[in-house]
CSV table of C-alpha atoms in Angstrom, one decimal:
chain,number,residue,atom,x,y,z
A,408,MET,CA,14.0,-5.7,17.8
A,409,MET,CA,10.9,-4.5,17.3
A,410,LYS,CA,9.0,-4.2,15.1
A,411,GLU,CA,5.7,-2.3,14.0
A,412,ILE,CA,4.3,-1.3,10.1
A,413,ARG,CA,0.8,-0.5,10.1
A,414,VAL,CA,-1.1,1.4,7.2
A,415,GLN,CA,-3.0,3.8,8.0
A,416,PHE,CA,-6.9,6.8,7.2
A,417,GLU,CA,-4.6,8.2,9.9
A,418,THR,CA,-2.6,11.1,10.2
A,419,LEU,CA,0.8,10.0,9.8
A,420,GLU,CA,1.9,11.7,13.4
A,421,PRO,CA,6.2,10.9,13.2
A,422,TYR,CA,7.1,12.0,17.1
A,423,LYS,CA,4.7,9.9,18.5
A,424,GLU,CA,6.0,6.8,16.2
A,425,ILE,CA,9.5,7.9,17.1
A,426,ASP,CA,9.4,8.0,20.3
A,427,ALA,CA,7.6,4.7,20.8
A,428,LEU,CA,10.2,3.2,18.4
A,429,ARG,CA,12.6,5.3,21.0
A,430,ALA,CA,10.4,3.2,24.0
A,431,ASP,CA,13.2,5.0,27.0
A,432,ASN,CA,15.8,1.7,25.1
A,433,LYS,CA,19.4,3.4,26.8
A,434,ALA,CA,20.8,1.0,24.3
A,435,ILE,CA,19.6,2.6,21.2
A,436,GLY,CA,22.8,5.1,20.0
A,437,ALA,CA,21.4,6.2,16.5
A,438,VAL,CA,17.7,6.8,15.1
A,439,VAL,CA,17.5,7.6,11.1
A,440,ASN,CA,14.5,8.5,10.2
A,441,PHE,CA,12.7,8.8,6.7
A,442,ILE,CA,9.5,11.4,6.9
A,443,GLY,CA,7.9,11.1,2.7
A,444,LEU,CA,5.8,14.7,2.9
A,445,MET,CA,3.2,16.4,-0.1
A,446,ARG,CA,4.4,18.3,-1.7
A,447,ASP,CA,2.0,21.3,-3.3
A,448,PHE,CA,4.1,21.2,-6.6
A,449,ASN,CA,4.7,17.5,-9.0
A,450,GLU,CA,5.6,17.3,-13.0
A,451,GLY,CA,5.3,21.5,-13.0
A,452,ASP,CA,2.0,21.5,-12.1
A,453,THR,CA,0.2,22.7,-8.9
A,454,VAL,CA,-1.2,20.1,-6.8
A,455,SER,CA,-3.6,20.5,-4.1
A,456,ARG,CA,-5.1,17.3,-3.0
A,457,MET,CA,-4.0,13.0,-2.9
A,458,THR,CA,-5.7,10.0,-2.9
A,459,LEU,CA,-3.3,6.7,-1.6
A,460,GLU,CA,-4.9,3.5,-2.8
A,461,HIS,CA,-3.5,0.4,-2.1
A,462,TYR,CA,-3.8,-3.1,-2.0
A,463,PRO,CA,-4.8,-4.2,1.3
A,464,GLY,CA,-3.6,-7.5,2.3
A,465,MET,CA,-0.8,-8.1,0.2
A,466,THR,CA,1.0,-4.0,1.3
A,467,GLU,CA,1.3,-5.2,4.6
A,468,ARG,CA,2.9,-8.5,2.3
A,469,ALA,CA,5.0,-6.6,0.5
A,470,LEU,CA,6.4,-4.4,3.9
A,471,GLU,CA,6.8,-7.5,6.4
A,472,LYS,CA,9.2,-8.8,3.8
A,473,ILE,CA,11.0,-5.2,3.5
A,474,VAL,CA,11.6,-5.0,7.2
A,475,ASP,CA,12.8,-8.3,7.4
A,476,GLU,CA,14.9,-8.4,4.6
A,477,ALA,CA,16.8,-5.1,6.1
A,478,CYS,CA,16.2,-7.1,9.0
A,479,GLY,CA,18.4,-10.1,8.2
A,480,ARG,CA,21.3,-7.6,6.4
A,481,TRP,CA,21.7,-5.3,9.6
A,482,ASP,CA,22.2,-5.5,13.2
A,483,LEU,CA,18.9,-3.4,14.5
A,484,MET,CA,17.0,-2.3,17.4
A,485,GLY,CA,13.8,-0.7,16.4
A,486,VAL,CA,11.5,-1.1,12.8
A,487,ARG,CA,8.5,0.8,12.2
A,488,VAL,CA,7.2,1.7,8.8
A,489,ILE,CA,4.4,3.9,9.5
A,490,HIS,CA,1.7,5.1,5.3
A,491,ARG,CA,-0.5,7.0,4.2
A,492,VAL,CA,-4.1,6.0,2.4
A,493,GLY,CA,-7.0,7.9,2.2
A,494,ASP,CA,-6.6,11.3,0.6
A,495,LEU,CA,-3.9,13.7,2.5
A,496,ASP,CA,-3.5,17.7,1.6
A,497,PRO,CA,0.3,19.1,1.3
A,498,LEU,CA,2.7,18.7,4.2
A,499,ASP,CA,1.9,15.8,4.9
A,500,PRO,CA,3.4,12.7,6.1
A,501,ILE,CA,3.3,9.8,4.1
A,502,VAL,CA,5.5,7.4,4.6
A,503,LEU,CA,7.1,6.8,7.8
A,504,VAL,CA,10.6,5.5,8.2
A,505,ALA,CA,12.8,4.8,11.8
A,506,VAL,CA,15.1,2.8,12.5
A,507,ALA,CA,17.3,2.4,15.4
A,508,SER,CA,20.3,0.5,17.0
A,509,ALA,CA,23.4,1.1,18.6
A,510,HIS,CA,25.2,2.3,15.7
A,511,ARG,CA,24.4,4.7,12.9
A,512,GLY,CA,25.2,2.9,10.0
A,513,GLU,CA,23.1,0.1,9.6
A,514,ALA,CA,20.6,2.3,10.2
A,515,PHE,CA,21.7,4.8,7.4
A,516,LYS,CA,21.2,2.1,5.7
A,517,ALA,CA,18.2,-0.2,7.0
A,518,CYS,CA,16.5,2.9,6.5
A,519,GLU,CA,17.2,4.0,2.4
A,520,PHE,CA,16.9,0.7,1.7
A,521,ILE,CA,13.4,0.5,3.6
A,522,ILE,CA,12.1,3.4,1.3
A,523,ASP,CA,13.9,1.9,-1.4
A,524,TYR,CA,11.7,-1.4,-1.5
A,525,LEU,CA,9.0,-0.1,-0.2
A,526,LYS,CA,9.0,3.3,-3.5
A,527,THR,CA,9.1,-0.2,-6.1
A,528,ARG,CA,7.5,-2.9,-4.0
A,529,ALA,CA,4.8,-1.7,-2.0
A,530,PRO,CA,1.3,-1.3,-3.6
A,531,PHE,CA,1.0,1.7,-2.8
A,532,TRP,CA,-0.4,4.6,-5.7
A,533,LYS,CA,-0.7,8.3,-5.5
A,534,LYS,CA,-3.5,10.1,-7.5
A,535,GLU,CA,-2.6,14.5,-7.5
A,536,ARG,CA,-5.4,16.6,-8.2
A,537,MET,CA,-4.8,20.0,-9.7
A,538,ALA,CA,-7.3,22.8,-10.2
A,539,ASP,CA,-7.8,21.3,-13.7
A,540,GLY,CA,-8.2,17.7,-12.6
A,541,GLU,CA,-7.0,14.3,-11.7
A,542,ARG,CA,-4.3,12.2,-12.8
A,543,TRP,CA,-1.8,9.0,-11.7
A,544,VAL,CA,1.1,9.7,-10.8
A,545,ASP,CA,4.2,7.9,-12.8
A,546,ALA,CA,6.3,5.5,-11.5
A,547,ARG,CA,10.1,7.0,-11.6
A,548,HIS,CA,12.7,5.7,-13.1
A,549,THR,CA,15.2,6.2,-10.2
A,550,ASP,CA,12.9,4.7,-7.8
A,551,ASP,CA,13.6,1.3,-9.3
A,552,GLU,CA,18.1,2.7,-10.0
A,553,ALA,CA,17.3,3.1,-6.1
A,554,GLU,CA,16.0,0.1,-5.6
A,555,ALA,CA,18.9,-1.9,-7.9
A,556,ARG,CA,21.4,-0.2,-5.8
A,557,TRP,CA,20.9,-3.0,-2.8
A,558,GLN,CA,21.7,-6.1,-5.2
A,559,SER,CA,25.0,-7.2,-5.5
B,155,MET,CA,-13.3,-20.2,-9.6
B,156,ILE,CA,-10.4,-17.3,-8.9
B,157,LYS,CA,-11.2,-13.8,-8.1
B,158,VAL,CA,-9.7,-10.7,-10.1
B,159,LEU,CA,-9.0,-8.2,-8.1
B,160,TYR,CA,-8.0,-4.5,-10.4
B,161,PHE,CA,-5.8,-1.4,-8.7
B,162,ALA,CA,-6.1,2.1,-9.2
B,163,ARG,CA,-5.5,3.8,-13.0
B,164,LEU,CA,-6.8,0.4,-14.1
B,165,ARG,CA,-9.5,0.2,-12.2
B,166,GLU,CA,-11.1,3.7,-12.9
B,167,GLU,CA,-10.1,3.1,-16.7
B,168,LEU,CA,-12.1,-0.4,-16.2
B,169,LYS,CA,-14.8,0.7,-14.3
B,170,THR,CA,-14.4,-2.6,-12.3
B,171,GLU,CA,-12.9,-3.7,-8.8
B,172,SER,CA,-13.5,-7.3,-8.9
B,173,GLU,CA,-14.7,-10.1,-10.3
B,174,GLU,CA,-14.4,-13.7,-10.2
B,175,LEU,CA,-13.8,-16.1,-13.3
B,176,GLU,CA,-14.1,-19.6,-13.9
B,177,LEU,CA,-11.4,-21.2,-12.9
B,178,ASP,CA,-10.7,-23.2,-17.5
B,179,GLU,CA,-8.7,-23.5,-20.5
B,180,SER,CA,-8.2,-19.2,-21.0
B,181,THR,CA,-7.6,-18.7,-16.9
B,182,ALA,CA,-4.8,-21.8,-16.7
B,183,ASP,CA,-2.1,-19.5,-15.6
B,184,ILE,CA,-1.7,-14.8,-16.2
B,185,ILE,CA,-0.7,-15.1,-20.3
B,186,ALA,CA,-3.5,-16.8,-20.3
B,187,LEU,CA,-5.7,-14.2,-17.8
B,188,LYS,CA,-4.0,-11.9,-19.9
B,189,LEU,CA,-5.3,-12.8,-23.2
B,190,LYS,CA,-8.8,-13.6,-22.6
B,191,LEU,CA,-9.4,-9.7,-20.1
B,192,SER,CA,-8.4,-8.5,-23.6
B,193,ALA,CA,-10.6,-10.7,-26.5
B,194,ARG,CA,-12.7,-8.2,-24.4
B,195,GLY,CA,-11.3,-5.3,-26.7
B,196,ASP,CA,-11.2,-1.9,-26.2
B,197,LEU,CA,-9.8,-0.3,-23.0
B,198,TRP,CA,-9.3,-4.0,-22.3
B,199,ASN,CA,-7.0,-4.2,-24.9
B,200,GLU,CA,-5.4,-1.3,-24.7
B,201,ILE,CA,-4.8,-2.6,-20.9
B,202,PHE,CA,-3.5,-7.0,-21.9
B,203,GLY,CA,-3.1,-6.6,-25.3
B,204,GLY,CA,-1.0,-3.5,-25.2
B,205,ASP,CA,2.6,-2.1,-23.7
B,206,GLU,CA,1.4,-0.7,-21.5
B,207,THR,CA,3.4,-2.5,-18.2
B,208,VAL,CA,0.5,-4.4,-16.1
B,209,MET,CA,1.5,-6.1,-13.5
B,210,ALA,CA,0.2,-8.6,-11.8
B,211,ALA,CA,0.7,-10.3,-8.1
B,212,LEU,CA,-0.8,-13.4,-7.8
B,213,ASN,CA,-2.3,-13.9,-3.5
B,214,GLN,CA,-0.7,-11.1,-2.9
B,215,GLU,CA,2.9,-11.6,-4.1
B,216,VAL,CA,4.8,-10.3,-7.0
B,217,ALA,CA,4.0,-12.8,-9.7
B,218,GLN,CA,5.3,-14.1,-12.7
B,219,SER,CA,3.1,-14.2,-16.0
B,220,ASP,CA,3.8,-17.4,-16.4
B,221,GLU,CA,2.9,-18.3,-12.9
B,222,LYS,CA,-0.4,-21.7,-13.2
B,223,LEU,CA,-3.4,-20.5,-11.1
B,224,LYS,CA,-5.9,-23.0,-9.4
B,225,GLU,CA,-8.6,-22.7,-7.5
B,226,GLY,CA,-9.5,-20.1,-4.9
B,227,ASP,CA,-6.2,-17.7,-6.5
B,228,GLU,CA,-6.5,-14.2,-6.0
B,229,VAL,CA,-4.6,-12.5,-8.3
B,230,ALA,CA,-4.9,-8.8,-9.4
B,231,PHE,CA,-3.4,-6.3,-12.5
B,232,PHE,CA,-2.7,-3.4,-11.0
B,233,PRO,CA,0.1,-0.4,-12.5
B,234,PRO,CA,3.7,0.1,-11.7
B,235,VAL,CA,3.4,1.5,-7.7
B,236,THR,CA,3.8,5.1,-7.1
B,237,GLY,CA,4.0,5.1,-3.2
B,238,GLY,CA,6.3,5.9,-0.1
C,1376,MET,CA,18.6,27.1,1.9
C,1377,MET,CA,17.6,27.4,5.0
C,1378,LYS,CA,20.5,26.0,7.6
C,1379,GLU,CA,21.0,26.5,10.5
C,1380,ILE,CA,23.7,25.3,12.8
C,1381,ARG,CA,24.2,25.9,17.4
C,1382,VAL,CA,25.6,24.3,19.8
C,1383,GLN,CA,24.5,24.1,22.8
C,1384,PHE,CA,24.1,23.4,26.8
C,1385,GLU,CA,20.2,22.9,26.6
C,1386,THR,CA,18.7,19.2,25.7
C,1387,LEU,CA,18.4,19.2,22.1
C,1388,GLU,CA,14.1,19.2,21.3
C,1389,PRO,CA,14.5,17.5,17.8
C,1390,TYR,CA,11.1,17.6,17.2
C,1391,LYS,CA,10.6,21.0,16.4
C,1392,GLU,CA,14.0,21.6,15.1
C,1393,ILE,CA,12.3,19.4,12.4
C,1394,ASP,CA,9.1,21.7,13.1
C,1395,ALA,CA,11.8,24.5,11.8
C,1396,LEU,CA,13.9,23.2,9.3
C,1397,ARG,CA,10.9,22.1,7.6
C,1398,ALA,CA,8.7,25.6,8.2
C,1399,ASP,CA,5.6,25.6,6.3
C,1400,ASN,CA,7.7,24.7,3.3
C,1401,LYS,CA,5.6,22.9,0.9
C,1402,ALA,CA,7.9,22.1,-1.7
C,1403,ILE,CA,9.6,19.8,0.6
C,1404,GLY,CA,8.8,16.0,-0.8
C,1405,ALA,CA,11.8,14.5,1.6
C,1406,VAL,CA,13.2,14.9,5.4
C,1407,VAL,CA,15.9,12.8,6.6
C,1408,ASN,CA,17.3,13.2,9.8
C,1409,PHE,CA,20.1,11.4,12.3
C,1410,ILE,CA,19.7,11.6,16.1
C,1411,GLY,CA,22.6,10.5,18.5
C,1412,LEU,CA,21.2,9.7,21.6
C,1413,MET,CA,23.9,9.0,24.3
C,1414,ARG,CA,23.8,4.8,25.6
C,1415,ASP,CA,23.7,3.8,29.0
C,1416,PHE,CA,26.5,1.2,28.0
C,1417,ASN,CA,29.7,1.6,26.5
C,1418,GLU,CA,33.1,-0.3,25.0
C,1419,GLY,CA,31.8,-3.0,27.4
C,1420,ASP,CA,30.9,-1.1,30.7
C,1421,THR,CA,28.2,0.5,31.5
C,1422,VAL,CA,28.0,4.9,31.4
C,1423,SER,CA,25.9,6.7,33.8
C,1424,ARG,CA,26.8,10.1,32.7
C,1425,MET,CA,28.3,11.7,29.6
C,1426,THR,CA,30.3,14.9,29.6
C,1427,LEU,CA,31.5,16.6,26.6
C,1428,GLU,CA,34.3,19.5,25.9
C,1429,HIS,CA,33.9,21.5,22.8
C,1430,TYR,CA,35.7,24.6,21.5
C,1431,PRO,CA,33.8,27.2,20.5
C,1432,GLY,CA,34.6,29.2,17.4
C,1433,MET,CA,36.4,26.2,15.8
C,1434,THR,CA,32.9,24.1,16.4
C,1435,GLU,CA,30.7,26.4,14.6
C,1436,ARG,CA,33.6,27.1,11.6
C,1437,ALA,CA,34.3,23.1,11.3
C,1438,LEU,CA,30.1,22.2,11.4
C,1439,GLU,CA,29.7,25.3,8.5
C,1440,LYS,CA,32.3,24.2,6.6
C,1441,ILE,CA,31.1,20.8,5.5
C,1442,VAL,CA,27.3,22.2,5.8
C,1443,ASP,CA,28.7,24.2,3.1
C,1444,GLU,CA,30.5,21.0,0.9
C,1445,ALA,CA,27.4,19.2,2.1
C,1446,CYS,CA,25.1,22.1,0.1
C,1447,GLY,CA,28.1,22.0,-2.6
C,1448,ARG,CA,26.9,18.6,-3.2
C,1449,TRP,CA,22.9,18.5,-3.2
C,1450,ASP,CA,20.5,19.5,-3.8
C,1451,LEU,CA,19.4,20.7,-0.8
C,1452,MET,CA,16.4,22.6,0.9
C,1453,GLY,CA,17.4,22.9,4.4
C,1454,VAL,CA,19.4,21.4,7.4
C,1455,ARG,CA,19.5,22.1,10.7
C,1456,VAL,CA,23.3,20.3,13.0
C,1457,ILE,CA,22.6,20.4,15.7
C,1458,HIS,CA,24.5,19.7,19.0
C,1459,ARG,CA,24.4,19.0,22.5
C,1460,VAL,CA,27.4,19.8,25.3
C,1461,GLY,CA,27.6,19.7,28.4
C,1462,ASP,CA,26.0,17.1,30.9
C,1463,LEU,CA,24.1,14.2,29.5
C,1464,ASP,CA,22.0,11.1,30.7
C,1465,PRO,CA,20.9,8.4,28.7
C,1466,LEU,CA,18.7,9.0,26.8
C,1467,ASP,CA,19.7,12.8,26.0
C,1468,PRO,CA,20.2,13.4,22.5
C,1469,ILE,CA,23.9,14.5,21.7
C,1470,VAL,CA,22.9,15.3,18.4
C,1471,LEU,CA,20.6,16.7,15.6
C,1472,VAL,CA,21.0,16.3,11.8
C,1473,ALA,CA,19.1,16.8,10.1
C,1474,VAL,CA,17.9,17.6,6.3
C,1475,ALA,CA,15.2,19.2,3.8
C,1476,SER,CA,15.0,18.4,0.1
C,1477,ALA,CA,12.4,17.6,-2.8
C,1478,HIS,CA,13.4,14.2,-3.9
C,1479,ARG,CA,14.8,11.7,-1.7
C,1480,GLY,CA,19.0,10.2,-2.4
C,1481,GLU,CA,19.8,13.3,-2.1
C,1482,ALA,CA,18.3,13.7,1.5
C,1483,PHE,CA,20.0,10.5,2.7
C,1484,LYS,CA,23.2,10.7,1.2
C,1485,ALA,CA,23.4,14.9,2.4
C,1486,CYS,CA,22.4,14.0,5.5
C,1487,GLU,CA,25.0,10.2,7.0
C,1488,PHE,CA,28.4,12.6,5.0
C,1489,ILE,CA,27.1,15.6,7.5
C,1490,ILE,CA,27.7,13.0,10.1
C,1491,ASP,CA,30.4,11.3,9.4
C,1492,TYR,CA,32.2,14.8,8.6
C,1493,LEU,CA,31.6,16.0,12.8
C,1494,LYS,CA,32.9,13.6,13.7
C,1495,THR,CA,35.9,13.0,13.1
C,1496,ARG,CA,36.4,17.0,12.2
C,1497,ALA,CA,34.0,19.0,14.6
C,1498,PRO,CA,36.1,19.6,17.8
C,1499,PHE,CA,33.7,17.6,20.7
C,1500,TRP,CA,35.4,15.0,23.2
C,1501,LYS,CA,33.2,12.7,25.8
C,1502,LYS,CA,33.3,12.2,28.8
C,1503,GLU,CA,31.4,9.0,30.3
C,1504,ARG,CA,31.3,8.2,34.2
C,1505,MET,CA,30.8,5.1,35.3
C,1506,ALA,CA,30.2,3.2,39.1
C,1507,ASP,CA,33.7,3.5,39.0
C,1508,GLY,CA,35.3,6.6,37.8
C,1509,GLU,CA,35.4,8.6,34.6
C,1510,ARG,CA,37.3,7.9,31.0
C,1511,TRP,CA,37.3,10.5,28.2
C,1512,VAL,CA,36.0,8.2,25.5
C,1513,ASP,CA,38.6,7.2,21.8
C,1514,ALA,CA,38.4,8.1,19.0
C,1515,ARG,CA,36.3,5.5,16.8
C,1516,HIS,CA,39.3,3.6,13.6
C,1517,THR,CA,34.8,3.0,12.0
C,1518,ASP,CA,34.5,7.1,11.3
C,1519,ASP,CA,37.7,7.1,10.1
C,1520,GLU,CA,36.2,4.8,7.4
C,1521,ALA,CA,32.6,5.8,7.1
C,1522,GLU,CA,34.4,9.9,6.7
C,1523,ALA,CA,37.2,8.3,4.0
C,1524,ARG,CA,34.4,7.0,2.0
C,1525,TRP,CA,32.9,10.2,1.3
C,1526,GLN,CA,36.5,11.2,-0.9
C,1527,SER,CA,36.3,9.8,-4.2
D,161,MET,CA,53.0,36.4,21.2
D,162,ILE,CA,50.6,33.4,20.6
D,163,LYS,CA,47.8,31.8,22.4
D,164,VAL,CA,47.6,27.8,23.7
D,165,LEU,CA,45.2,26.1,24.2
D,166,TYR,CA,44.1,22.5,24.7
D,167,PHE,CA,41.2,20.8,25.2
D,168,ALA,CA,39.1,17.9,26.9
D,169,ARG,CA,42.5,14.9,28.3
D,170,LEU,CA,45.3,16.9,26.9
D,171,ARG,CA,43.1,20.2,29.6
D,172,GLU,CA,43.3,17.9,31.6
D,173,GLU,CA,46.9,15.9,31.9
D,174,LEU,CA,48.5,19.3,31.9
D,175,LYS,CA,46.1,20.8,34.0
D,176,THR,CA,46.5,24.0,31.1
D,177,GLU,CA,43.6,25.1,29.4
D,178,SER,CA,45.2,27.9,27.7
D,179,GLU,CA,48.7,30.4,28.3
D,180,GLU,CA,51.1,32.6,26.1
D,181,LEU,CA,53.5,32.2,24.8
D,182,GLU,CA,56.6,34.4,23.2
D,183,LEU,CA,56.4,34.4,19.3
D,184,ASP,CA,60.1,33.0,18.3
D,185,GLU,CA,62.3,30.8,16.7
D,186,SER,CA,61.0,27.9,19.2
D,187,THR,CA,57.9,29.1,18.6
D,188,ALA,CA,58.2,29.1,14.9
D,189,ASP,CA,55.9,26.7,13.1
D,190,ILE,CA,53.5,24.4,15.4
D,191,ILE,CA,56.4,21.7,15.2
D,192,ALA,CA,58.7,23.6,16.7
D,193,LEU,CA,55.9,24.8,19.7
D,194,LYS,CA,55.0,20.7,20.0
D,195,LEU,CA,59.0,20.8,20.9
D,196,LYS,CA,58.9,23.5,23.3
D,197,LEU,CA,56.6,21.8,24.6
D,198,SER,CA,57.7,18.2,25.4
D,199,ALA,CA,61.1,19.7,26.5
D,200,ARG,CA,59.1,20.5,29.5
D,201,GLY,CA,59.4,17.0,30.8
D,202,ASP,CA,56.4,14.7,32.7
D,203,LEU,CA,53.9,14.4,30.7
D,204,TRP,CA,55.0,17.2,28.6
D,205,ASN,CA,57.1,14.9,27.3
D,206,GLU,CA,54.7,11.7,27.0
D,207,ILE,CA,52.2,13.6,24.9
D,208,PHE,CA,53.9,16.2,22.7
D,209,GLY,CA,56.9,14.0,22.6
D,210,GLY,CA,55.7,10.3,23.0
D,211,ASP,CA,53.5,8.4,19.9
D,212,GLU,CA,50.5,9.5,21.5
D,213,THR,CA,48.1,10.9,18.7
D,214,VAL,CA,47.8,15.7,19.2
D,215,MET,CA,46.2,17.3,16.6
D,216,ALA,CA,46.6,20.7,16.0
D,217,ALA,CA,44.2,23.6,15.6
D,218,LEU,CA,45.4,26.9,14.1
D,219,ASN,CA,43.1,29.3,14.5
D,220,GLN,CA,39.9,27.5,14.7
D,221,GLU,CA,40.9,25.4,11.4
D,222,VAL,CA,43.2,21.7,11.8
D,223,ALA,CA,46.4,22.2,10.8
D,224,GLN,CA,49.7,20.4,9.5
D,225,SER,CA,52.9,20.4,11.8
D,226,ASP,CA,54.3,23.1,9.2
D,227,GLU,CA,52.2,25.3,9.9
D,228,LYS,CA,54.7,28.5,10.6
D,229,LEU,CA,52.8,31.4,12.4
D,230,LYS,CA,52.6,34.5,13.4
D,231,GLU,CA,51.9,37.0,15.6
D,232,GLY,CA,48.5,36.4,17.0
D,233,ASP,CA,47.6,33.2,16.3
D,234,GLU,CA,45.5,30.7,18.0
D,235,VAL,CA,46.7,27.4,18.0
D,236,ALA,CA,45.2,24.6,20.0
D,237,PHE,CA,46.4,21.1,21.2
D,238,PHE,CA,43.7,17.9,21.4
D,239,PRO,CA,43.2,14.1,20.8
D,240,PRO,CA,41.2,12.6,18.3
D,241,VAL,CA,38.0,13.9,18.3
D,242,THR,CA,34.5,11.9,19.8
D,243,GLY,CA,31.2,14.0,18.3
D,244,GLY,CA,28.4,13.3,17.5
């Protein structure tokens, strides 16, 4: 199992990561990936910029734990979780979760599981800048519900 | 000593990124520590003594309020996470 | 809703398609995509090449129907389904299903729905070449089960 | 006339890609057409008269066996699909 977890200030390049995940492994039949992108609109306001803060050390531990849990639940050939921090502009990728497996069912489940848990358990915080100031983004109730689905 | 970290909205509002506190009765566990912090009044009280949801981590793992603290521990307080 | 459905003999370039799907739309917050790849191994045998046959006309209609059904069920901003036909080598992408939406839940569901239905309803047939001959691939029972999940 | 197409394994085994047939009693619906084809014997009988799963499409939509045929219809027979 190829596993790569990274938190970075540099621009996230999803395609480079997916290529690295596949790494010319001819046994991989399915790659499912989620790309989270910065939107220019949230909660009714136009957002011009975003800053992502995180808790260095804890973030990596939290992501490791989530990925290990996914690897225990499903038969995977590779997982990559790359998360941006720092300043982001609209259209910038915020996060990539890419999962490779022999068949698609496991890749789909693992990919959604990882992003659902990341959203509620990994210590990242978004701050949005609008024309008239800035604000910290509130946690979404739907994210808790998404996570809860996996606890059965 | 224990180390206490603040993140995101908390760090900004409290104008504190981190501090070191003596390990004693008032920092015996996370709930005691929160009481001590809220006793500072003003914003500290609003954040740690009020209805605001404050998450705590102990040594970089999500922690419950009754977890005991020991010398050298790293405690962090932060709002619900919003990454991804 | 940007919709693109294509069956092609040319090499499938997933990243080009995902870029086209996003099309600099700053309202897109989530892109989920499934890339199905040719494996060099199936049912215990090493596979050196694959030929994909389809039923021109019916394929496009079937894919349109599946995508329209997904668009009716979920709130999507873009869908792209590109499927290879002709000769493929190991590592070649066979199919891309890429879905864009404001939030991730809908993109995940729609992406998996489309590939599950494609697997059982779109008239494609795979023929594998091994060292000692060739064979048509048999339909997988698990694909029927995957499709059945959505009928409730 | 109706047009009949064969795909994949069927096309190869029957060595037939497509053919045109008169529309009459023996091609009134898909089940009648299958009987007519299996009556050709050998592989035709094995494929259309046996246990093999043969899917049928009428005018490029998946069809049930009892669907009636009319002048100009396009019928296709093929094994279960395996794309994606």
